[in-house]
PDB file of N, CA and C in Angstrom:
ATOM      1  N   MET J   1      97.884  87.376  85.080  1.00 51.00           N
ATOM      2  CA  MET J   1      96.227  87.448  85.486  1.00 51.00           C
ATOM      3  C   MET J   1      96.069  86.608  84.559  1.00 51.00           C
ATOM      4  N   GLY J   2      94.730  85.650  84.316  1.00 65.00           N
ATOM      5  CA  GLY J   2      94.862  84.456  83.486  1.00 65.00           C
ATOM      6  C   GLY J   2      93.147  83.975  83.517  1.00 65.00           C
ATOM      7  N   VAL J   3      92.689  85.228  83.217  1.00 84.00           N
ATOM      8  CA  VAL J   3      90.605  84.144  83.377  1.00 84.00           C
ATOM      9  C   VAL J   3      90.295  85.317  82.174  1.00 84.00           C
ATOM     10  N   LEU J   4      90.998  85.836  81.187  1.00 90.00           N
ATOM     11  CA  LEU J   4      90.455  86.453  80.072  1.00 90.00           C
ATOM     12  C   LEU J   4      89.645  85.632  79.311  1.00 90.00           C
ATOM     13  N   GLU J   5      90.168  84.318  78.577  1.00 88.00           N
ATOM     14  CA  GLU J   5      89.050  83.366  78.430  1.00 88.00           C
ATOM     15  C   GLU J   5      87.782  82.853  78.048  1.00 88.00           C
ATOM     16  N   HIS J   6      87.608  83.656  79.881  1.00 87.00           N
ATOM     17  CA  HIS J   6      86.148  83.202  80.355  1.00 87.00           C
ATOM     18  C   HIS J   6      85.130  84.502  79.955  1.00 87.00           C
ATOM     19  N   ILE J   7      85.875  85.392  79.405  1.00 90.00           N
ATOM     20  CA  ILE J   7      84.720  86.751  79.686  1.00 90.00           C
ATOM     21  C   ILE J   7      84.243  86.700  78.440  1.00 90.00           C
ATOM     22  N   GLU J   8      82.945  86.549  78.724  1.00 88.00           N
ATOM     23  CA  GLU J   8      81.501  87.234  77.539  1.00 88.00           C
ATOM     24  C   GLU J   8      80.489  88.039  77.902  1.00 88.00           C
ATOM     25  N   PRO J   9      80.211  88.582  76.843  1.00 90.00           N
ATOM     26  CA  PRO J   9      80.640  88.216  75.391  1.00 90.00           C
ATOM     27  C   PRO J   9      81.654  89.301  75.145  1.00 90.00           C
ATOM     28  N   ILE J  10      81.961  89.509  73.977  1.00 93.00           N
ATOM     29  CA  ILE J  10      82.853  89.591  73.128  1.00 93.00           C
ATOM     30  C   ILE J  10      83.254  91.385  73.688  1.00 93.00           C
ATOM     31  N   GLU J  11      82.096  91.846  73.704  1.00 96.00           N
ATOM     32  CA  GLU J  11      82.144  93.244  73.791  1.00 96.00           C
ATOM     33  C   GLU J  11      82.106  93.782  75.426  1.00 96.00           C
ATOM     34  N   LYS J  12      81.990  92.787  75.916  1.00 95.00           N
ATOM     35  CA  LYS J  12      82.814  92.850  77.530  1.00 95.00           C
ATOM     36  C   LYS J  12      84.057  92.950  77.494  1.00 95.00           C
ATOM     37  N   LEU J  13      84.624  92.024  76.879  1.00 96.00           N
ATOM     38  CA  LEU J  13      86.248  91.271  76.658  1.00 96.00           C
ATOM     39  C   LEU J  13      87.118  92.344  76.267  1.00 96.00           C
ATOM     40  N   CYS J  14      86.489  93.220  75.413  1.00 97.00           N
ATOM     41  CA  CYS J  14      86.964  94.035  74.072  1.00 97.00           C
ATOM     42  C   CYS J  14      87.018  95.310  75.704  1.00 97.00           C
ATOM     43  N   LYS J  15      86.271  95.679  76.303  1.00 98.00           N
ATOM     44  CA  LYS J  15      86.135  96.586  77.301  1.00 98.00           C
ATOM     45  C   LYS J  15      87.362  96.231  78.631  1.00 98.00           C
ATOM     46  N   VAL J  16      87.175  94.744  78.638  1.00 97.00           N
ATOM     47  CA  VAL J  16      88.284  94.800  79.893  1.00 97.00           C
ATOM     48  C   VAL J  16      90.065  94.817  79.545  1.00 97.00           C
ATOM     49  N   VAL J  17      89.694  94.283  78.387  1.00 97.00           N
ATOM     50  CA  VAL J  17      91.080  94.307  77.503  1.00 97.00           C
ATOM     51  C   VAL J  17      91.655  95.770  77.431  1.00 97.00           C
ATOM     52  N   SER J  18      90.904  96.514  77.229  1.00 98.00           N
ATOM     53  CA  SER J  18      90.941  97.867  76.945  1.00 98.00           C
ATOM     54  C   SER J  18      91.397  98.948  78.518  1.00 98.00           C
ATOM     55  N   GLU J  19      90.652  97.978  79.446  1.00 97.00           N
ATOM     56  CA  GLU J  19      90.828  98.725  80.876  1.00 97.00           C
ATOM     57  C   GLU J  19      92.399  98.191  81.405  1.00 97.00           C
ATOM     58  N   ILE J  20      92.572  97.101  80.890  1.00 96.00           N
ATOM     59  CA  ILE J  20      93.861  96.530  81.383  1.00 96.00           C
ATOM     60  C   ILE J  20      94.830  97.264  81.057  1.00 96.00           C
ATOM     61  N   ASP J  21      95.140  97.908  79.665  1.00 96.00           N
ATOM     62  CA  ASP J  21      96.097  98.671  79.056  1.00 96.00           C
ATOM     63  C   ASP J  21      96.172  99.828  80.194  1.00 96.00           C
ATOM     64  N   ARG J  22      94.785 100.609  80.079  1.00 96.00           N
ATOM     65  CA  ARG J  22      94.761 101.694  80.610  1.00 96.00           C
ATOM     66  C   ARG J  22      95.143 101.993  82.015  1.00 96.00           C
ATOM     67  N   VAL J  23      94.713 100.952  83.094  1.00 97.00           N
ATOM     68  CA  VAL J  23      95.027 101.171  84.183  1.00 97.00           C
ATOM     69  C   VAL J  23      97.221 100.763  84.317  1.00 97.00           C
ATOM     70  N   PHE J  24      97.270  99.653  83.696  1.00 96.00           N
ATOM     71  CA  PHE J  24      98.916  99.190  83.682  1.00 96.00           C
ATOM     72  C   PHE J  24      99.626  99.281  82.937  1.00 96.00           C
ATOM     73  N   LYS J  25     100.593  99.787  83.205  1.00 94.00           N
ATOM     74  CA  LYS J  25     101.807 100.487  82.281  1.00 94.00           C
ATOM     75  C   LYS J  25     102.154  99.420  81.720  1.00 94.00           C
ATOM     76  N   GLU J  26     102.600  98.343  82.776  1.00 97.00           N
ATOM     77  CA  GLU J  26     103.385  96.814  82.109  1.00 97.00           C
ATOM     78  C   GLU J  26     102.215  95.873  82.622  1.00 97.00           C
ATOM     79  N   TYR J  27     102.353  94.773  81.798  1.00 96.00           N
ATOM     80  CA  TYR J  27     101.223  93.594  82.062  1.00 96.00           C
ATOM     81  C   TYR J  27     101.842  92.525  81.903  1.00 96.00           C
ATOM     82  N   CYS J  28     100.808  91.413  82.252  1.00 96.00           N
ATOM     83  CA  CYS J  28     101.505  90.089  81.679  1.00 96.00           C
ATOM     84  C   CYS J  28     100.052  89.167  81.361  1.00 96.00           C
ATOM     85  N   VAL J  29      99.543  88.677  80.416  1.00 95.00           N
ATOM     86  CA  VAL J  29      98.377  88.098  80.481  1.00 95.00           C
ATOM     87  C   VAL J  29      98.882  86.769  80.366  1.00 95.00           C
ATOM     88  N   VAL J  30      97.876  85.460  80.805  1.00 95.00           N
ATOM     89  CA  VAL J  30      98.478  84.086  79.981  1.00 95.00           C
ATOM     90  C   VAL J  30      96.810  83.347  79.723  1.00 95.00           C
ATOM     91  N   VAL J  31      96.869  83.016  78.471  1.00 94.00           N
ATOM     92  CA  VAL J  31      95.588  82.184  78.090  1.00 94.00           C
ATOM     93  C   VAL J  31      96.305  81.045  77.433  1.00 94.00           C
ATOM     94  N   PRO J  32      95.189  80.223  76.920  1.00 92.00           N
ATOM     95  CA  PRO J  32      95.446  78.815  76.294  1.00 92.00           C
ATOM     96  C   PRO J  32      95.596  79.107  75.052  1.00 92.00           C
ATOM     97  N   CYS J  33      96.438  78.548  74.170  1.00 94.00           N
ATOM     98  CA  CYS J  33      96.513  78.989  72.999  1.00 94.00           C
ATOM     99  C   CYS J  33      95.516  77.944  72.281  1.00 94.00           C
ATOM    100  N   ILE J  34      95.306  78.195  70.816  1.00 92.00           N
ATOM    101  CA  ILE J  34      94.294  77.537  70.467  1.00 92.00           C
ATOM    102  C   ILE J  34      95.044  76.303  70.018  1.00 92.00           C
ATOM    103  N   ASN J  35      96.209  76.197  69.929  1.00 93.00           N
ATOM    104  CA  ASN J  35      96.851  74.549  69.329  1.00 93.00           C
ATOM    105  C   ASN J  35      97.200  73.763  70.626  1.00 93.00           C
ATOM    106  N   THR J  36      96.868  74.248  71.778  1.00 93.00           N
ATOM    107  CA  THR J  36      97.261  73.359  72.709  1.00 93.00           C
ATOM    108  C   THR J  36      96.651  71.607  72.425  1.00 93.00           C
ATOM    109  N   VAL J  37      97.136  70.880  73.135  1.00 94.00           N
ATOM    110  CA  VAL J  37      96.963  69.727  72.914  1.00 94.00           C
ATOM    111  C   VAL J  37      95.405  69.277  73.706  1.00 94.00           C
ATOM    112  N   LEU J  38      95.624  69.712  75.098  1.00 91.00           N
ATOM    113  CA  LEU J  38      94.659  69.331  76.236  1.00 91.00           C
ATOM    114  C   LEU J  38      94.249  70.749  76.400  1.00 91.00           C
ATOM    115  N   GLU J  39      92.663  70.451  76.549  1.00 86.00           N
ATOM    116  CA  GLU J  39      91.835  71.713  76.812  1.00 86.00           C
ATOM    117  C   GLU J  39      91.726  71.723  78.257  1.00 86.00           C
ATOM    118  N   PRO J  40      92.854  72.574  79.157  1.00 81.00           N
ATOM    119  CA  PRO J  40      92.944  72.477  80.406  1.00 81.00           C
ATOM    120  C   PRO J  40      91.562  72.823  81.383  1.00 81.00           C
ATOM    121  N   HIS J  41      90.696  73.283  80.938  1.00 78.00           N
ATOM    122  CA  HIS J  41      89.422  73.849  81.373  1.00 78.00           C
ATOM    123  C   HIS J  41      88.221  72.610  81.590  1.00 78.00           C
ATOM    124  N   LEU J  42      88.631  71.783  80.376  1.00 78.00           N
ATOM    125  CA  LEU J  42      87.245  70.038  80.311  1.00 78.00           C
ATOM    126  C   LEU J  42      88.143  69.461  80.396  1.00 78.00           C
ATOM    127  N   LYS J  43      89.644  69.311  80.338  1.00 82.00           N
ATOM    128  CA  LYS J  43      90.727  68.172  80.095  1.00 82.00           C
ATOM    129  C   LYS J  43      89.801  67.264  78.907  1.00 82.00           C
ATOM    130  N   SER J  44      89.886  68.018  77.816  1.00 84.00           N
ATOM    131  CA  SER J  44      89.516  67.113  76.721  1.00 84.00           C
ATOM    132  C   SER J  44      90.261  67.558  75.556  1.00 84.00           C
ATOM    133  N   LEU J  45      90.889  66.201  74.457  1.00 88.00           N
ATOM    134  CA  LEU J  45      91.760  66.829  73.604  1.00 88.00           C
ATOM    135  C   LEU J  45      91.116  67.205  72.259  1.00 88.00           C
ATOM    136  N   ARG J  46      92.004  68.564  71.964  1.00 87.00           N
ATOM    137  CA  ARG J  46      91.545  69.013  70.687  1.00 87.00           C
ATOM    138  C   ARG J  46      90.455  70.053  70.793  1.00 87.00           C
ATOM    139  N   TRP J  47      89.753  69.842  72.015  1.00 82.00           N
ATOM    140  CA  TRP J  47      88.129  70.467  71.956  1.00 82.00           C
ATOM    141  C   TRP J  47      88.077  71.833  71.204  1.00 82.00           C
ATOM    142  N   GLN J  48      88.648  72.737  71.419  1.00 84.00           N
ATOM    143  CA  GLN J  48      88.904  74.098  70.872  1.00 84.00           C
ATOM    144  C   GLN J  48      88.884  73.800  69.100  1.00 84.00           C
ATOM    145  N   LEU J  49      88.899  72.744  68.605  1.00 80.00           N
ATOM    146  CA  LEU J  49      89.233  72.806  67.383  1.00 80.00           C
ATOM    147  C   LEU J  49      87.761  71.658  66.695  1.00 80.00           C
ATOM    148  N   ARG J  50      87.272  71.560  67.545  1.00 80.00           N
ATOM    149  CA  ARG J  50      85.514  70.738  67.235  1.00 80.00           C
ATOM    150  C   ARG J  50      84.699  71.132  66.488  1.00 80.00           C
ATOM    151  N   ASP J  51      83.853  70.627  65.797  1.00 80.00           N
ATOM    152  CA  ASP J  51      82.627  71.451  66.094  1.00 80.00           C
ATOM    153  C   ASP J  51      81.656  72.132  66.757  1.00 80.00           C
ATOM    154  N   TYR J  52      81.355  72.979  66.646  1.00 77.00           N
ATOM    155  CA  TYR J  52      80.627  73.797  67.906  1.00 77.00           C
ATOM    156  C   TYR J  52      79.387  73.095  68.249  1.00 77.00           C
ATOM    157  N   ASN J  53      78.953  72.477  67.211  1.00 79.00           N
ATOM    158  CA  ASN J  53      77.424  71.200  68.051  1.00 79.00           C
ATOM    159  C   ASN J  53      77.880  69.886  68.339  1.00 79.00           C
ATOM    160  N   LYS J  54      79.158  69.980  68.262  1.00 74.00           N
ATOM    161  CA  LYS J  54      80.123  68.600  69.160  1.00 74.00           C
ATOM    162  C   LYS J  54      80.993  68.410  70.200  1.00 74.00           C
ATOM    163  N   LYS J  55      80.522  70.071  70.951  1.00 74.00           N
ATOM    164  CA  LYS J  55      81.920  69.779  72.200  1.00 74.00           C
ATOM    165  C   LYS J  55      80.669  69.657  73.256  1.00 74.00           C
ATOM    166  N   ARG J  56      81.687  69.241  74.041  1.00 71.00           N
ATOM    167  CA  ARG J  56      80.768  69.289  75.730  1.00 71.00           C
ATOM    168  C   ARG J  56      81.194  70.266  76.467  1.00 71.00           C
ATOM    169  N   ARG J  57      80.581  70.664  77.264  1.00 70.00           N
ATOM    170  CA  ARG J  57      80.232  72.200  77.583  1.00 70.00           C
ATOM    171  C   ARG J  57      80.067  71.933  79.099  1.00 70.00           C
ATOM    172  N   ILE J  58      80.686  73.786  79.958  1.00 65.00           N
ATOM    173  CA  ILE J  58      80.226  72.975  81.039  1.00 65.00           C
ATOM    174  C   ILE J  58      79.626  74.345  81.595  1.00 65.00           C
ATOM    175  N   GLU J  59      78.232  74.035  82.252  1.00 70.00           N
ATOM    176  CA  GLU J  59      76.989  74.730  82.140  1.00 70.00           C
ATOM    177  C   GLU J  59      77.563  76.085  82.766  1.00 70.00           C
ATOM    178  N   GLY J  60      77.187  77.095  82.196  1.00 66.00           N
ATOM    179  CA  GLY J  60      77.525  78.655  82.474  1.00 66.00           C
ATOM    180  C   GLY J  60      79.264  79.255  82.843  1.00 66.00           C
ATOM    181  N   VAL J  61      80.247  78.010  81.559  1.00 67.00           N
ATOM    182  CA  VAL J  61      81.485  78.631  81.960  1.00 67.00           C
ATOM    183  C   VAL J  61      81.696  78.608  80.277  1.00 67.00           C
ATOM    184  N   GLY J  62      82.170  79.696  80.002  1.00 74.00           N
ATOM    185  CA  GLY J  62      82.218  79.676  78.600  1.00 74.00           C
ATOM    186  C   GLY J  62      83.953  80.218  78.071  1.00 74.00           C
ATOM    187  N   VAL J  63      84.317  79.312  77.070  1.00 82.00           N
ATOM    188  CA  VAL J  63      86.044  79.208  76.823  1.00 82.00           C
ATOM    189  C   VAL J  63      86.209  79.943  75.682  1.00 82.00           C
ATOM    190  N   ASN J  64      86.818  81.310  75.651  1.00 85.00           N
ATOM    191  CA  ASN J  64      87.155  81.304  74.152  1.00 85.00           C
ATOM    192  C   ASN J  64      88.763  81.169  73.570  1.00 85.00           C
ATOM    193  N   TYR J  65      88.782  80.423  72.362  1.00 89.00           N
ATOM    194  CA  TYR J  65      90.093  80.844  71.844  1.00 89.00           C
ATOM    195  C   TYR J  65      90.106  81.101  70.340  1.00 89.00           C
ATOM    196  N   PHE J  66      91.292  81.986  70.851  1.00 94.00           N
ATOM    197  CA  PHE J  66      91.682  83.057  69.806  1.00 94.00           C
ATOM    198  C   PHE J  66      93.380  82.942  69.299  1.00 94.00           C
ATOM    199  N   SER J  67      93.316  83.069  67.710  1.00 94.00           N
ATOM    200  CA  SER J  67      94.746  82.769  67.309  1.00 94.00           C
ATOM    201  C   SER J  67      95.638  84.147  67.690  1.00 94.00           C
ATOM    202  N   ASP J  68      96.799  83.888  68.063  1.00 95.00           N
ATOM    203  CA  ASP J  68      97.752  84.903  68.573  1.00 95.00           C
ATOM    204  C   ASP J  68      97.753  85.886  67.765  1.00 95.00           C
ATOM    205  N   ASP J  69      97.036  85.967  66.618  1.00 96.00           N
ATOM    206  CA  ASP J  69      97.050  87.433  65.531  1.00 96.00           C
ATOM    207  C   ASP J  69      95.805  88.077  66.121  1.00 96.00           C
ATOM    208  N   ALA J  70      94.594  86.937  66.077  1.00 96.00           N
ATOM    209  CA  ALA J  70      93.371  87.752  66.863  1.00 96.00           C
ATOM    210  C   ALA J  70      93.557  88.582  68.266  1.00 96.00           C
ATOM    211  N   TRP J  71      94.503  87.729  69.313  1.00 97.00           N
ATOM    212  CA  TRP J  71      94.211  88.428  70.377  1.00 97.00           C
ATOM    213  C   TRP J  71      95.154  89.806  70.342  1.00 97.00           C
ATOM    214  N   LEU J  72      96.082  90.166  69.301  1.00 97.00           N
ATOM    215  CA  LEU J  72      96.777  91.632  69.380  1.00 97.00           C
ATOM    216  C   LEU J  72      95.782  92.283  68.312  1.00 97.00           C
ATOM    217  N   LYS J  73      94.525  91.600  68.112  1.00 97.00           N
ATOM    218  CA  LYS J  73      93.813  92.726  67.183  1.00 97.00           C
ATOM    219  C   LYS J  73      92.905  93.804  68.488  1.00 97.00           C
ATOM    220  N   PHE J  74      92.390  93.119  69.458  1.00 97.00           N
ATOM    221  CA  PHE J  74      91.964  93.732  70.773  1.00 97.00           C
ATOM    222  C   PHE J  74      92.560  95.315  70.565  1.00 97.00           C
ATOM    223  N   ASP J  75      92.115  96.242  70.778  1.00 96.00           N
ATOM    224  CA  ASP J  75      92.477  97.679  70.754  1.00 96.00           C
ATOM    225  C   ASP J  75      93.629  97.808  71.952  1.00 96.00           C
ATOM    226  N   GLY J  76      92.643  97.391  73.422  1.00 96.00           N
ATOM    227  CA  GLY J  76      94.488  97.016  74.785  1.00 96.00           C
ATOM    228  C   GLY J  76      95.515  96.062  74.053  1.00 96.00           C
ATOM    229  N   PHE J  77      95.548  95.304  73.316  1.00 97.00           N
ATOM    230  CA  PHE J  77      96.631  94.870  73.368  1.00 97.00           C
ATOM    231  C   PHE J  77      97.600  95.559  71.791  1.00 97.00           C
ATOM    232  N   LYS J  78      97.404  96.196  71.354  1.00 94.00           N
ATOM    233  CA  LYS J  78      97.808  97.024  70.193  1.00 94.00           C
ATOM    234  C   LYS J  78      99.343  97.100  70.415  1.00 94.00           C
ATOM    235  N   ASP J  79      99.575  97.405  71.506  1.00 95.00           N
ATOM    236  CA  ASP J  79     101.292  97.827  71.515  1.00 95.00           C
ATOM    237  C   ASP J  79     101.711  96.477  72.467  1.00 95.00           C
ATOM    238  N   ALA J  80     101.272  95.203  72.601  1.00 98.00           N
ATOM    239  CA  ALA J  80     101.746  94.120  73.377  1.00 98.00           C
ATOM    240  C   ALA J  80     102.310  93.301  72.277  1.00 98.00           C
ATOM    241  N   SER J  81     103.072  92.386  73.074  1.00 98.00           N
ATOM    242  CA  SER J  81     104.074  91.769  72.372  1.00 98.00           C
ATOM    243  C   SER J  81     103.363  89.986  72.575  1.00 98.00           C
ATOM    244  N   ILE J  82     103.793  89.100  72.070  1.00 98.00           N
ATOM    245  CA  ILE J  82     103.171  88.013  72.652  1.00 98.00           C
ATOM    246  C   ILE J  82     103.774  86.676  72.298  1.00 98.00           C
ATOM    247  N   LYS J  83     104.111  85.846  73.292  1.00 98.00           N
ATOM    248  CA  LYS J  83     104.705  84.429  73.055  1.00 98.00           C
ATOM    249  C   LYS J  83     104.296  83.294  73.469  1.00 98.00           C
ATOM    250  N   ARG J  84     104.542  82.371  73.007  1.00 98.00           N
ATOM    251  CA  ARG J  84     103.885  81.147  72.950  1.00 98.00           C
ATOM    252  C   ARG J  84     104.933  80.183  74.036  1.00 98.00           C
ATOM    253  N   PHE J  85     104.124  79.310  74.824  1.00 97.00           N
ATOM    254  CA  PHE J  85     104.864  78.545  76.015  1.00 97.00           C
ATOM    255  C   PHE J  85     104.146  77.312  76.512  1.00 97.00           C
ATOM    256  N   TRP J  86     105.097  76.262  76.503  1.00 97.00           N
ATOM    257  CA  TRP J  86     104.613  74.913  77.112  1.00 97.00           C
ATOM    258  C   TRP J  86     104.716  75.143  78.250  1.00 97.00           C
ATOM    259  N   TYR J  87     103.066  75.261  79.310  1.00 94.00           N
ATOM    260  CA  TYR J  87     102.818  74.839  80.497  1.00 94.00           C
ATOM    261  C   TYR J  87     103.317  73.582  80.948  1.00 94.00           C
ATOM    262  N   ILE J  88     102.980  72.823  80.436  1.00 95.00           N
ATOM    263  CA  ILE J  88     103.283  71.410  80.367  1.00 95.00           C
ATOM    264  C   ILE J  88     103.858  70.651  78.991  1.00 95.00           C
ATOM    265  N   PRO J  89     104.839  70.546  79.044  1.00 97.00           N
ATOM    266  CA  PRO J  89     105.452  70.307  77.557  1.00 97.00           C
ATOM    267  C   PRO J  89     104.968  69.326  76.686  1.00 97.00           C
ATOM    268  N   GLY J  90     104.600  69.553  75.589  1.00 95.00           N
ATOM    269  CA  GLY J  90     103.815  68.313  74.845  1.00 95.00           C
ATOM    270  C   GLY J  90     102.189  68.364  75.065  1.00 95.00           C
ATOM    271  N   ILE J  91     101.536  68.809  76.213  1.00 95.00           N
ATOM    272  CA  ILE J  91     100.397  68.776  76.441  1.00 95.00           C
ATOM    273  C   ILE J  91      99.739  69.983  76.768  1.00 95.00           C
ATOM    274  N   LEU J  92     100.160  70.919  77.574  1.00 94.00           N
ATOM    275  CA  LEU J  92      99.528  72.291  77.357  1.00 94.00           C
ATOM    276  C   LEU J  92      99.950  73.603  76.912  1.00 94.00           C
ATOM    277  N   LEU J  93      99.897  74.126  76.018  1.00 95.00           N
ATOM    278  CA  LEU J  93     100.611  75.346  75.566  1.00 95.00           C
ATOM    279  C   LEU J  93      99.711  76.511  75.266  1.00 95.00           C
ATOM    280  N   ASN J  94     100.462  77.701  76.004  1.00 95.00           N
ATOM    281  CA  ASN J  94      99.583  78.663  76.518  1.00 95.00           C
ATOM    282  C   ASN J  94     100.288  79.833  75.619  1.00 95.00           C
ATOM    283  N   ILE J  95      99.793  81.184  75.998  1.00 96.00           N
ATOM    284  CA  ILE J  95      99.812  82.253  75.044  1.00 96.00           C
ATOM    285  C   ILE J  95     100.456  83.024  76.294  1.00 96.00           C
ATOM    286  N   MET J  96     101.509  84.021  76.310  1.00 97.00           N
ATOM    287  CA  MET J  96     101.660  85.277  77.292  1.00 97.00           C
ATOM    288  C   MET J  96     101.353  86.644  76.136  1.00 97.00           C
ATOM    289  N   ILE J  97     100.632  87.046  76.788  1.00 97.00           N
ATOM    290  CA  ILE J  97     100.661  88.608  75.996  1.00 97.00           C
ATOM    291  C   ILE J  97     101.325  89.477  77.122  1.00 97.00           C
ATOM    292  N   TYR J  98     101.992  90.500  76.412  1.00 98.00           N
ATOM    293  CA  TYR J  98     102.380  91.537  77.543  1.00 98.00           C
ATOM    294  C   TYR J  98     102.794  93.021  77.163  1.00 98.00           C
ATOM    295  N   LYS J  99     103.365  93.578  77.937  1.00 98.00           N
ATOM    296  CA  LYS J  99     103.323  95.183  77.580  1.00 98.00           C
ATOM    297  C   LYS J  99     104.629  95.088  78.311  1.00 98.00           C
ATOM    298  N   LYS J 100     105.754  95.621  78.002  1.00 95.00           N
ATOM    299  CA  LYS J 100     107.158  96.237  79.063  1.00 95.00           C
ATOM    300  C   LYS J 100     107.115  97.642  78.578  1.00 95.00           C
ATOM    301  N   LYS J 101     107.633  98.538  79.270  1.00 83.00           N
ATOM    302  CA  LYS J 101     107.841  99.972  79.390  1.00 83.00           C
ATOM    303  C   LYS J 101     108.914 100.168  78.187  1.00 83.00           C
TER     304      LYS J 101
END
C-alpha cells in the first residue's frame, strides 16, 4: 500500500492508519521519505524542505511528508517498525512502515 502521503486532513489520515492496524495483522506501507532528493509526485528537487509559500503544487493533490518518528506516533502505527530504502539509489528514498506477527 502506498498512498498515505495524499490523505488529508490529518484527522482523516489518523483514522486510515488506525483502520489499517485494526484490519490487518501484518502490513507494509510505503511513503516517500522526508530526506528524499527528488520529490516523486512533482519531480522537483528537495520540494518537501522548501518554504511553504514557495512550493509548486498540483491542484487538488496534497503531499504530506513526516519524519520517521512522526509516522510512528500515529496510534495505528504504535507497534510498527520502520525502515528506509532507496527506490532509485541516490534519488528516491522511501520509508517502509511494517508490522509482522
